[in-house]
Short mmCIF file of N, CA and C in Angstrom, two decimals:
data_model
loop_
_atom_site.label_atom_id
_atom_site.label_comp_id
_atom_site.label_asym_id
_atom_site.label_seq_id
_atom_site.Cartn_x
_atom_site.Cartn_y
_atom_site.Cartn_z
N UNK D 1 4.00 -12.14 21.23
CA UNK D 1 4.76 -12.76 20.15
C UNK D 1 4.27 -12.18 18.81
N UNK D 2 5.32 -11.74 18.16
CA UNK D 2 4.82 -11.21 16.86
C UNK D 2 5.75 -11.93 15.47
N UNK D 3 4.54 -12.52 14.30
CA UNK D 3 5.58 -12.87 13.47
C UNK D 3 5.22 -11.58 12.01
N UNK D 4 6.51 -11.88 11.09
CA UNK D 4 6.20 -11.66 9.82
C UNK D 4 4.93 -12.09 8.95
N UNK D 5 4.21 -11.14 8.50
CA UNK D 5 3.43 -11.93 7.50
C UNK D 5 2.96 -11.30 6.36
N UNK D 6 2.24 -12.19 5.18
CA UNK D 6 1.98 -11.22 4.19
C UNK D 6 0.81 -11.72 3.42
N UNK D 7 -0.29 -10.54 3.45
CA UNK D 7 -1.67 -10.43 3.47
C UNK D 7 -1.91 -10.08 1.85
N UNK D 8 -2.52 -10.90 0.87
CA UNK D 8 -3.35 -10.65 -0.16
C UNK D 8 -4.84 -10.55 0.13
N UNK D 9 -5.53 -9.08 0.15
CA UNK D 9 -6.85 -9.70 -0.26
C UNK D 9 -7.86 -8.20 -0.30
N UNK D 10 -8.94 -8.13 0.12
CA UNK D 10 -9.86 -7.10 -0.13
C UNK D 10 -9.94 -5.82 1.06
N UNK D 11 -10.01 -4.56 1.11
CA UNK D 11 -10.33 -3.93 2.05
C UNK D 11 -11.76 -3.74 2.28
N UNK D 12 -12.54 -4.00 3.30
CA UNK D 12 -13.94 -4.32 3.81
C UNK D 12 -14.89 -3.44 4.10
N UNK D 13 -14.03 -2.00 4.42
CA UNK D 13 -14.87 -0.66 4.65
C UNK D 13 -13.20 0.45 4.53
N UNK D 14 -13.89 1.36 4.61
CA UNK D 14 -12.97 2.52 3.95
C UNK D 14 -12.06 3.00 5.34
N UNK D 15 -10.69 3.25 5.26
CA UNK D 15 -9.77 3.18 6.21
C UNK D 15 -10.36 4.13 6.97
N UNK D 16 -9.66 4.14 8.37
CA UNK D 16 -10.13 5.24 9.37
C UNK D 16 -8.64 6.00 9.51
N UNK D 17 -8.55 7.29 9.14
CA UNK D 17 -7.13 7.92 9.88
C UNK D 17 -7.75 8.93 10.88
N UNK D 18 -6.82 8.78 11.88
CA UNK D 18 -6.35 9.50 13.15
C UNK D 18 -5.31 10.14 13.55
N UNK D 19 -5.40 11.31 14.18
CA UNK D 19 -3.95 11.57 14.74
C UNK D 19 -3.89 11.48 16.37
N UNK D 20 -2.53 11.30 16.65
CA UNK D 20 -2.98 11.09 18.13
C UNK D 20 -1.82 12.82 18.43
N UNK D 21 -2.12 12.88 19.59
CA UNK D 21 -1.75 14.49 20.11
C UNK D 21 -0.56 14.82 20.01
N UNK D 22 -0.14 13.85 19.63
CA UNK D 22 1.78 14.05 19.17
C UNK D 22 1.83 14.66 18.01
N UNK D 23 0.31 14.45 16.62
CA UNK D 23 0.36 14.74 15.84
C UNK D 23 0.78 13.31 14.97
N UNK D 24 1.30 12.24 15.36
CA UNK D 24 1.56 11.27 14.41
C UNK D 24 0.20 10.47 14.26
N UNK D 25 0.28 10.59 12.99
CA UNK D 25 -0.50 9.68 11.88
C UNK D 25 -1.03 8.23 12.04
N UNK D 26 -2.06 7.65 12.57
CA UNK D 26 -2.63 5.95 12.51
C UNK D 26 -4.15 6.03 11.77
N UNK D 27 -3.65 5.08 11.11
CA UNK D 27 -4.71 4.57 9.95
C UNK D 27 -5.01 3.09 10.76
N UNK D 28 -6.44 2.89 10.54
CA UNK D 28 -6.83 1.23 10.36
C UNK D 28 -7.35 0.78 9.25
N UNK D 29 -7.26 -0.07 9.27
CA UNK D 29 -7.92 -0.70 7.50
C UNK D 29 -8.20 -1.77 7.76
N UNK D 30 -9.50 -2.55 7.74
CA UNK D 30 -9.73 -3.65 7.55
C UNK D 30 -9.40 -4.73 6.44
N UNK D 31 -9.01 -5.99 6.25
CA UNK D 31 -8.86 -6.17 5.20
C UNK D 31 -9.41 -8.20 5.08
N UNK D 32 -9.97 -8.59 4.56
CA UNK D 32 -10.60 -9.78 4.33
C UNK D 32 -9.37 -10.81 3.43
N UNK D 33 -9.65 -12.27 3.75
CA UNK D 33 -7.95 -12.96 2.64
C UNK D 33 -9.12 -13.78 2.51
N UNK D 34 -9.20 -15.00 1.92
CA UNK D 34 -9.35 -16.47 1.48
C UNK D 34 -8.87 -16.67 0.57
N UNK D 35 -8.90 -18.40 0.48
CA UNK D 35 -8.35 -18.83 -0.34
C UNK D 35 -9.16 -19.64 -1.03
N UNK D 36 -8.79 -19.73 -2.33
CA UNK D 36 -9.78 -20.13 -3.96
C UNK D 36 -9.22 -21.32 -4.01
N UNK D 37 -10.22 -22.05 -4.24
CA UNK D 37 -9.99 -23.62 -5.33
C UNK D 37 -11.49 -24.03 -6.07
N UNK D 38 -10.36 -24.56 -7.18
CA UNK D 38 -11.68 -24.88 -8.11
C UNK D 38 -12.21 -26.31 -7.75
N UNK D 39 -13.54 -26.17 -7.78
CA UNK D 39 -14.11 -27.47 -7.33
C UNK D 39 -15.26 -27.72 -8.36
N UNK D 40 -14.49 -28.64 -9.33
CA UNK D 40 -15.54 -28.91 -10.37
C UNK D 40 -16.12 -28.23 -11.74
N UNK D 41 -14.58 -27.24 -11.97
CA UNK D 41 -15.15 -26.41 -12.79
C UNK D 41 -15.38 -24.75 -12.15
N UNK D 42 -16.01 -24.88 -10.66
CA UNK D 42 -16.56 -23.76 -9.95
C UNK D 42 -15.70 -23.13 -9.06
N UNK D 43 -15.31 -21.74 -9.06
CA UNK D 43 -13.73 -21.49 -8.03
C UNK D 43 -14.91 -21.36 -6.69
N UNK D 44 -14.49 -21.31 -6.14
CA UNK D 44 -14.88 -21.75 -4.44
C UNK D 44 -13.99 -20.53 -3.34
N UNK D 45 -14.48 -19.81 -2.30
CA UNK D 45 -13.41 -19.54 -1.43
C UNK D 45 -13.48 -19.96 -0.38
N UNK D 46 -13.05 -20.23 0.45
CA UNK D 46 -12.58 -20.82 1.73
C UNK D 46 -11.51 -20.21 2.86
N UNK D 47 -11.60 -20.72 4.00
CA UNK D 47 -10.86 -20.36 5.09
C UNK D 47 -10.78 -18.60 5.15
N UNK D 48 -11.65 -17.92 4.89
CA UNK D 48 -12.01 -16.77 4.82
C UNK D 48 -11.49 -15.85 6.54
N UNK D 49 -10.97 -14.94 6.40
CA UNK D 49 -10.01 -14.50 7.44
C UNK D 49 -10.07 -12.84 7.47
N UNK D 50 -10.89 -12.11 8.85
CA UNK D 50 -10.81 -10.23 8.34
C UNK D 50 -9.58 -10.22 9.41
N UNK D 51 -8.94 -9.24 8.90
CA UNK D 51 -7.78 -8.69 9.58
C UNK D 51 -7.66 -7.49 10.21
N UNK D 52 -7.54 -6.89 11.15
CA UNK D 52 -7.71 -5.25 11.43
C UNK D 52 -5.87 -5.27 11.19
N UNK D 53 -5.93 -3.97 10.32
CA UNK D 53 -4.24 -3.59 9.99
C UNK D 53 -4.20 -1.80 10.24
N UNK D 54 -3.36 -1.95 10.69
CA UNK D 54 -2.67 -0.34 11.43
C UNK D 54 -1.25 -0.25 10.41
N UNK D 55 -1.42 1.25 10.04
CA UNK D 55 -0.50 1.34 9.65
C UNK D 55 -0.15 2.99 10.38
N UNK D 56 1.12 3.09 9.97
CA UNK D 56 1.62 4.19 11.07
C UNK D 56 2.24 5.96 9.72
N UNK D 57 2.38 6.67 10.57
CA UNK D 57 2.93 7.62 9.92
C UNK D 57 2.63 8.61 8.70
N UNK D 58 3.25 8.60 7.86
CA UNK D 58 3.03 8.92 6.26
C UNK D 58 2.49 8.12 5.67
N UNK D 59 3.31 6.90 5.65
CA UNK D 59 1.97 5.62 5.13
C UNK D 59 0.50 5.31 5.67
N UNK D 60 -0.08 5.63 6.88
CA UNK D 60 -1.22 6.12 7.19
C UNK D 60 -1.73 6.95 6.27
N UNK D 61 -1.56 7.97 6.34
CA UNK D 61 -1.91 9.51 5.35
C UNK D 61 -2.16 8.82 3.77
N UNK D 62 -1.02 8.28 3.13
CA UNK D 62 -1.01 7.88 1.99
C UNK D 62 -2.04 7.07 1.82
N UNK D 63 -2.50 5.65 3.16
CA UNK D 63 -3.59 4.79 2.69
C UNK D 63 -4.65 5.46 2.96
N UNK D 64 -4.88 6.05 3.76
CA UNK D 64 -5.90 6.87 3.71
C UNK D 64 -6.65 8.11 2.27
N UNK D 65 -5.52 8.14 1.70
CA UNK D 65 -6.04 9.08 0.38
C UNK D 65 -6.03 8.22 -0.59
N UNK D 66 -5.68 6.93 -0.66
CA UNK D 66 -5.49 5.75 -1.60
C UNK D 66 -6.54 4.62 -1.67
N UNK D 67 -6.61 4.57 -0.31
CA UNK D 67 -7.60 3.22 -0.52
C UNK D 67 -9.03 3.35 -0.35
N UNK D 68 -10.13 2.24 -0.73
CA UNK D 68 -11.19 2.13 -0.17
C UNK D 68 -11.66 0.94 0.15
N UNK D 69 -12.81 0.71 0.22
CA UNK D 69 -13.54 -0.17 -0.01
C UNK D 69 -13.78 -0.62 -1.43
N UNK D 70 -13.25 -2.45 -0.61
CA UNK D 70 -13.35 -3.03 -2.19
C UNK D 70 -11.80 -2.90 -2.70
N UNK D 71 -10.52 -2.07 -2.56
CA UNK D 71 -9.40 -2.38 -2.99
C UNK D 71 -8.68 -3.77 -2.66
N UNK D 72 -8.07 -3.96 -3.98
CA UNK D 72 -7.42 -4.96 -3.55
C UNK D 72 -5.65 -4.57 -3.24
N UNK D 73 -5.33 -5.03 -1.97
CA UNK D 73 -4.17 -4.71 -1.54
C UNK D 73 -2.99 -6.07 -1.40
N UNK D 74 -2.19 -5.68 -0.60
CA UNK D 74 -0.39 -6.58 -0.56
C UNK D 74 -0.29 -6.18 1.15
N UNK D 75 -0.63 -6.59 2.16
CA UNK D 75 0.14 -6.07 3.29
C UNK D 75 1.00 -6.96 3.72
N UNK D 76 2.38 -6.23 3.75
CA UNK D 76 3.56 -6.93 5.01
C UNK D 76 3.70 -6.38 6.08
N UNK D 77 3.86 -6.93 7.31
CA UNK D 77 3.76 -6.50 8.13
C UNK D 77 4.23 -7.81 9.52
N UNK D 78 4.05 -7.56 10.88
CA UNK D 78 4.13 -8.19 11.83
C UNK D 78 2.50 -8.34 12.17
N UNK D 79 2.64 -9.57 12.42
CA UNK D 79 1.29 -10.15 13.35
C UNK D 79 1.04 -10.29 15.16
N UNK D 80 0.10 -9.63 15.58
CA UNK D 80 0.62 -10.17 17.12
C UNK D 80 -0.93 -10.64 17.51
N UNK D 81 -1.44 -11.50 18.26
CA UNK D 81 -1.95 -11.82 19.27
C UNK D 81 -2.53 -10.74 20.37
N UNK D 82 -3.69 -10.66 20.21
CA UNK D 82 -4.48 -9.45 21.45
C UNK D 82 -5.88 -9.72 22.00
N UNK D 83 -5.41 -10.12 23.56
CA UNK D 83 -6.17 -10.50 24.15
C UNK D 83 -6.94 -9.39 25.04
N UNK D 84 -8.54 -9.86 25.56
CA UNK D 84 -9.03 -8.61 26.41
C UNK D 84 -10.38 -9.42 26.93
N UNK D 85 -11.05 -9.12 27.86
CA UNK D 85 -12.18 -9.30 28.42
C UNK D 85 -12.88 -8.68 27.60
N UNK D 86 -14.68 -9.72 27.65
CA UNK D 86 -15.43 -8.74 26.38
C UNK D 86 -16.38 -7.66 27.59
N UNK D 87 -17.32 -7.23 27.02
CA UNK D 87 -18.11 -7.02 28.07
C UNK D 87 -19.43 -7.83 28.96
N UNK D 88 -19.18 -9.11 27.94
CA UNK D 88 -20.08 -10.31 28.68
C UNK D 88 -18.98 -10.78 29.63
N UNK D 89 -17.82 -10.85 29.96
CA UNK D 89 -16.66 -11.91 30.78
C UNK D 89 -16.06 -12.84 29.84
N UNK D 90 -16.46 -12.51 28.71
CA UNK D 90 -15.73 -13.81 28.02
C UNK D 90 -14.05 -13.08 27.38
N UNK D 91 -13.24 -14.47 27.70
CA UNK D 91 -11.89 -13.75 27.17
C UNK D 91 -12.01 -14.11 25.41
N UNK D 92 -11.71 -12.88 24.86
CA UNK D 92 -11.33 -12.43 23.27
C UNK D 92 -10.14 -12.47 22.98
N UNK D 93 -9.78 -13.11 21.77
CA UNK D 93 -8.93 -12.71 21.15
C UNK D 93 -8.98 -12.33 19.85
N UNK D 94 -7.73 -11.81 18.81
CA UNK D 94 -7.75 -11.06 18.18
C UNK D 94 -6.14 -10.89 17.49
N UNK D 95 -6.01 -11.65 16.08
CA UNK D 95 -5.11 -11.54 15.67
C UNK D 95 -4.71 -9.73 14.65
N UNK D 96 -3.92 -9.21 15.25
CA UNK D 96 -3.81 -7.88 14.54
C UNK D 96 -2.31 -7.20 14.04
N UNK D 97 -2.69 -6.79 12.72
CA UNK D 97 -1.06 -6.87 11.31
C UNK D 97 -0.83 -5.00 11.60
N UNK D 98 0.49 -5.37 12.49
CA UNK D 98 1.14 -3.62 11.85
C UNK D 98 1.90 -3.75 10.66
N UNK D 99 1.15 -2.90 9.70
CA UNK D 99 1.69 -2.97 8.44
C UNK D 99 3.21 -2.28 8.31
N UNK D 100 4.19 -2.82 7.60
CA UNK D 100 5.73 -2.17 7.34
C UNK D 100 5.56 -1.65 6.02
N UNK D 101 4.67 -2.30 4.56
CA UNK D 101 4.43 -1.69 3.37
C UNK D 101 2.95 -2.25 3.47
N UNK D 102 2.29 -1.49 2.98
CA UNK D 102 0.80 -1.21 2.05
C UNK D 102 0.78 -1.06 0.80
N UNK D 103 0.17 -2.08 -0.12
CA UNK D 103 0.44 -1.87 -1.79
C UNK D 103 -1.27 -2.48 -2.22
N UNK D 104 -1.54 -1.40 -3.13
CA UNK D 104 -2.92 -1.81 -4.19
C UNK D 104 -2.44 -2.78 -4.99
N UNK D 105 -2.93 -3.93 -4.92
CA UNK D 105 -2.67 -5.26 -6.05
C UNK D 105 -2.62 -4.49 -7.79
N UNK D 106 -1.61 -4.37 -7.81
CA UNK D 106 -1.61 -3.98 -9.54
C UNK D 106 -2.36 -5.33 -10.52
N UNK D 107 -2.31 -6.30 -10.00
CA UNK D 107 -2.78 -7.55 -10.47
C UNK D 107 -4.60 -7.04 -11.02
N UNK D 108 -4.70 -6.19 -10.46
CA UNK D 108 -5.99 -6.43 -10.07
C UNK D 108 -6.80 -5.39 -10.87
N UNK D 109 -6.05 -3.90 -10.37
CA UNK D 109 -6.44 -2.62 -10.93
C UNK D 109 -5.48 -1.87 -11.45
N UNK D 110 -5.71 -0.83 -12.39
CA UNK D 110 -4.54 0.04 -12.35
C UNK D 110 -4.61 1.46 -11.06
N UNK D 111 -3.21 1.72 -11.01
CA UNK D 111 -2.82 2.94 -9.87
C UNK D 111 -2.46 4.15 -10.88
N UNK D 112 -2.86 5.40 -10.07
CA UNK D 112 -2.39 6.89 -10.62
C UNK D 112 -1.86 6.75 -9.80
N UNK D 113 -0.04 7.07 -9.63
CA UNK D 113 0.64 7.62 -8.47
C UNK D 113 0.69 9.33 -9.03
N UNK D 114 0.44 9.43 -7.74
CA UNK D 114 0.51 11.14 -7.82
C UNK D 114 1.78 11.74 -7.11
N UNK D 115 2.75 12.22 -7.64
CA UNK D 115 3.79 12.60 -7.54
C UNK D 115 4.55 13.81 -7.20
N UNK D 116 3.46 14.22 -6.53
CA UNK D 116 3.28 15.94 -5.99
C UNK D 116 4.46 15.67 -5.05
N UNK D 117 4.64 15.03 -4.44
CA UNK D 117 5.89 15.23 -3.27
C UNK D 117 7.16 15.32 -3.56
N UNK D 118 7.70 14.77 -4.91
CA UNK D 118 8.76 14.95 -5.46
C UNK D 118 9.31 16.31 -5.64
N UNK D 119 8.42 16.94 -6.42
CA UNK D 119 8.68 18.46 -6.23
C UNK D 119 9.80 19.04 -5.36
N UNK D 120 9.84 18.64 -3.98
CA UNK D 120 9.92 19.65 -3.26
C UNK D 120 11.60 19.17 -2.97
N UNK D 121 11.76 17.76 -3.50
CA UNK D 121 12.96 17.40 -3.04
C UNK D 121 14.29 18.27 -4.15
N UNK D 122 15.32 18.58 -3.51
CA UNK D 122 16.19 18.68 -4.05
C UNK D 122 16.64 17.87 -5.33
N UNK D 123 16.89 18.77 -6.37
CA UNK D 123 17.85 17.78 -7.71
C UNK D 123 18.87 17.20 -7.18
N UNK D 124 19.37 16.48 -8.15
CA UNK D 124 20.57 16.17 -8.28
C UNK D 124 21.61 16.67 -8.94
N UNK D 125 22.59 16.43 -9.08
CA UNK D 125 23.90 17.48 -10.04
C UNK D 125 23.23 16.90 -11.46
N UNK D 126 22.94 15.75 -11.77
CA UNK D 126 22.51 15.61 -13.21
C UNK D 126 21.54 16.21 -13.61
N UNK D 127 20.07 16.31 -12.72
CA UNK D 127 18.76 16.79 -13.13
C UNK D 127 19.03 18.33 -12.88
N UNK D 128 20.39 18.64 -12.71
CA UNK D 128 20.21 20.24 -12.54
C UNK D 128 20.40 20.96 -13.74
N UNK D 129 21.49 20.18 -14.48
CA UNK D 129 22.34 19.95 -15.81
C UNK D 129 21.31 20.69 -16.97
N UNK D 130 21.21 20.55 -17.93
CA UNK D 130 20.34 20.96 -19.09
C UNK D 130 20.47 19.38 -19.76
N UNK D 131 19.31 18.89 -20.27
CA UNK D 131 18.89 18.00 -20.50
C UNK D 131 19.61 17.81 -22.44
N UNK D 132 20.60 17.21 -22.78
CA UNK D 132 20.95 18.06 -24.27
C UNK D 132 19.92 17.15 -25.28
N UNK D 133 19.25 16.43 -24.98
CA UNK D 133 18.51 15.39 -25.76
C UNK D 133 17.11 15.92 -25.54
N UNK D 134 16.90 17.16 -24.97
CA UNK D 134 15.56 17.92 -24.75
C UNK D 134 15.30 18.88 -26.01
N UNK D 135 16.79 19.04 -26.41
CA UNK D 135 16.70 20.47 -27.70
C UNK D 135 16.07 19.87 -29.17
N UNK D 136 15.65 19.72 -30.12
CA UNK D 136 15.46 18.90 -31.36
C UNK D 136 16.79 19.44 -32.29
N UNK D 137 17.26 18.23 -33.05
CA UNK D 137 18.30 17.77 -33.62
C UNK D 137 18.45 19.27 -34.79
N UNK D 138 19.63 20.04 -34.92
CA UNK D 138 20.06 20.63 -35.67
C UNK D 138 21.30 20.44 -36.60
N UNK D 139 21.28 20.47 -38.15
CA UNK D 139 22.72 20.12 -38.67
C UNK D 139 23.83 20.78 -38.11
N UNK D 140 24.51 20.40 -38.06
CA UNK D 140 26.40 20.90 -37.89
C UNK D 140 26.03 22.30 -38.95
N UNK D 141 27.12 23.37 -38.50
CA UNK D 141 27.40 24.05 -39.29
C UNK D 141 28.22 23.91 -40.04
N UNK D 142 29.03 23.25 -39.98
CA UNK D 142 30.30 22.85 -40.43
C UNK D 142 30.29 21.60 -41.56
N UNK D 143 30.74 21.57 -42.59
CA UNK D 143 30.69 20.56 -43.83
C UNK D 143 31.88 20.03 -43.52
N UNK D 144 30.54 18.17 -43.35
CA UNK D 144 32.04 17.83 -42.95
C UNK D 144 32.70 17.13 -44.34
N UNK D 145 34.07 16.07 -43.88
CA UNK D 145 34.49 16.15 -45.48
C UNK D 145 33.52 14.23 -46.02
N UNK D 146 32.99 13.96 -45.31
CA UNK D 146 32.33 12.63 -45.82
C UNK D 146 31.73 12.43 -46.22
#
């Protein structure tokens, strides 16, 4: 059973990326949540929660050159349930988030997006155009009569 969910909070150690022999891209990222209340003046955290989060593909690659330890992130994603024998006999479980978006809390820090990939994409008919608000302003040649 897997639901929707969505994760505010800290990454705990620095992502791991992998490729598997297909060549596609998996990242893990740990990531820590609780929740704050003030008690008395004093903020407090509570119900403290680590998450192991997978993310897949390009967005792998991307968190992997993006994040670390200590970021504060946004994950949405599906949650599922994963069970296993430990190596004492005891049954484990293990709630674990495939991420759908990965985002650095702007709340928190600022981001450089680096924009190298744009490059490569095709213009558009407008950005192919000549930009006429790029040239600096020259009078008319022409006198007009006003």
């Amino acid at each position: 059973m897997s639901a929707q969910i969505t994760l505010i909070g800290n990454v705990t150690a620095d992502p791991e990326l992998k490729f598997l022999p297909s060549g596609k891209a998996l990242c893990t990222v740990n990531v820590v949540t609780s929740k704050k209340k003030n008690v008395n003046g004093v903020w407090e955290e509570s119900d403290t929660t680590f998450w192991k989060v997978t993310v897949w593909d390009k967005a792998a690659e991307n968190v992997a050159d993006s994040v670390e330890k200590g970021t504060s992130v946004i994950v949405v994603g599906t949650a599922a349930e994963r069970s296993w024998e430990g190596r004492d006999g005891q049954k484990r479980t293990s709630v674990e988030v495939t991420a759908q978006k990965f985002a650095v809390d702007l709340g928190r820090a600022p981001v450089k997006i680096d924009r190298y990939n744009l490059a490569a994409k095709k213009p558009s008919a407008v950005e192919a155009t000549e930009d006429p608000w790029s040239k600096p302003f020259t009078e008319p040649a022409e006198d007009f009569p006003f």
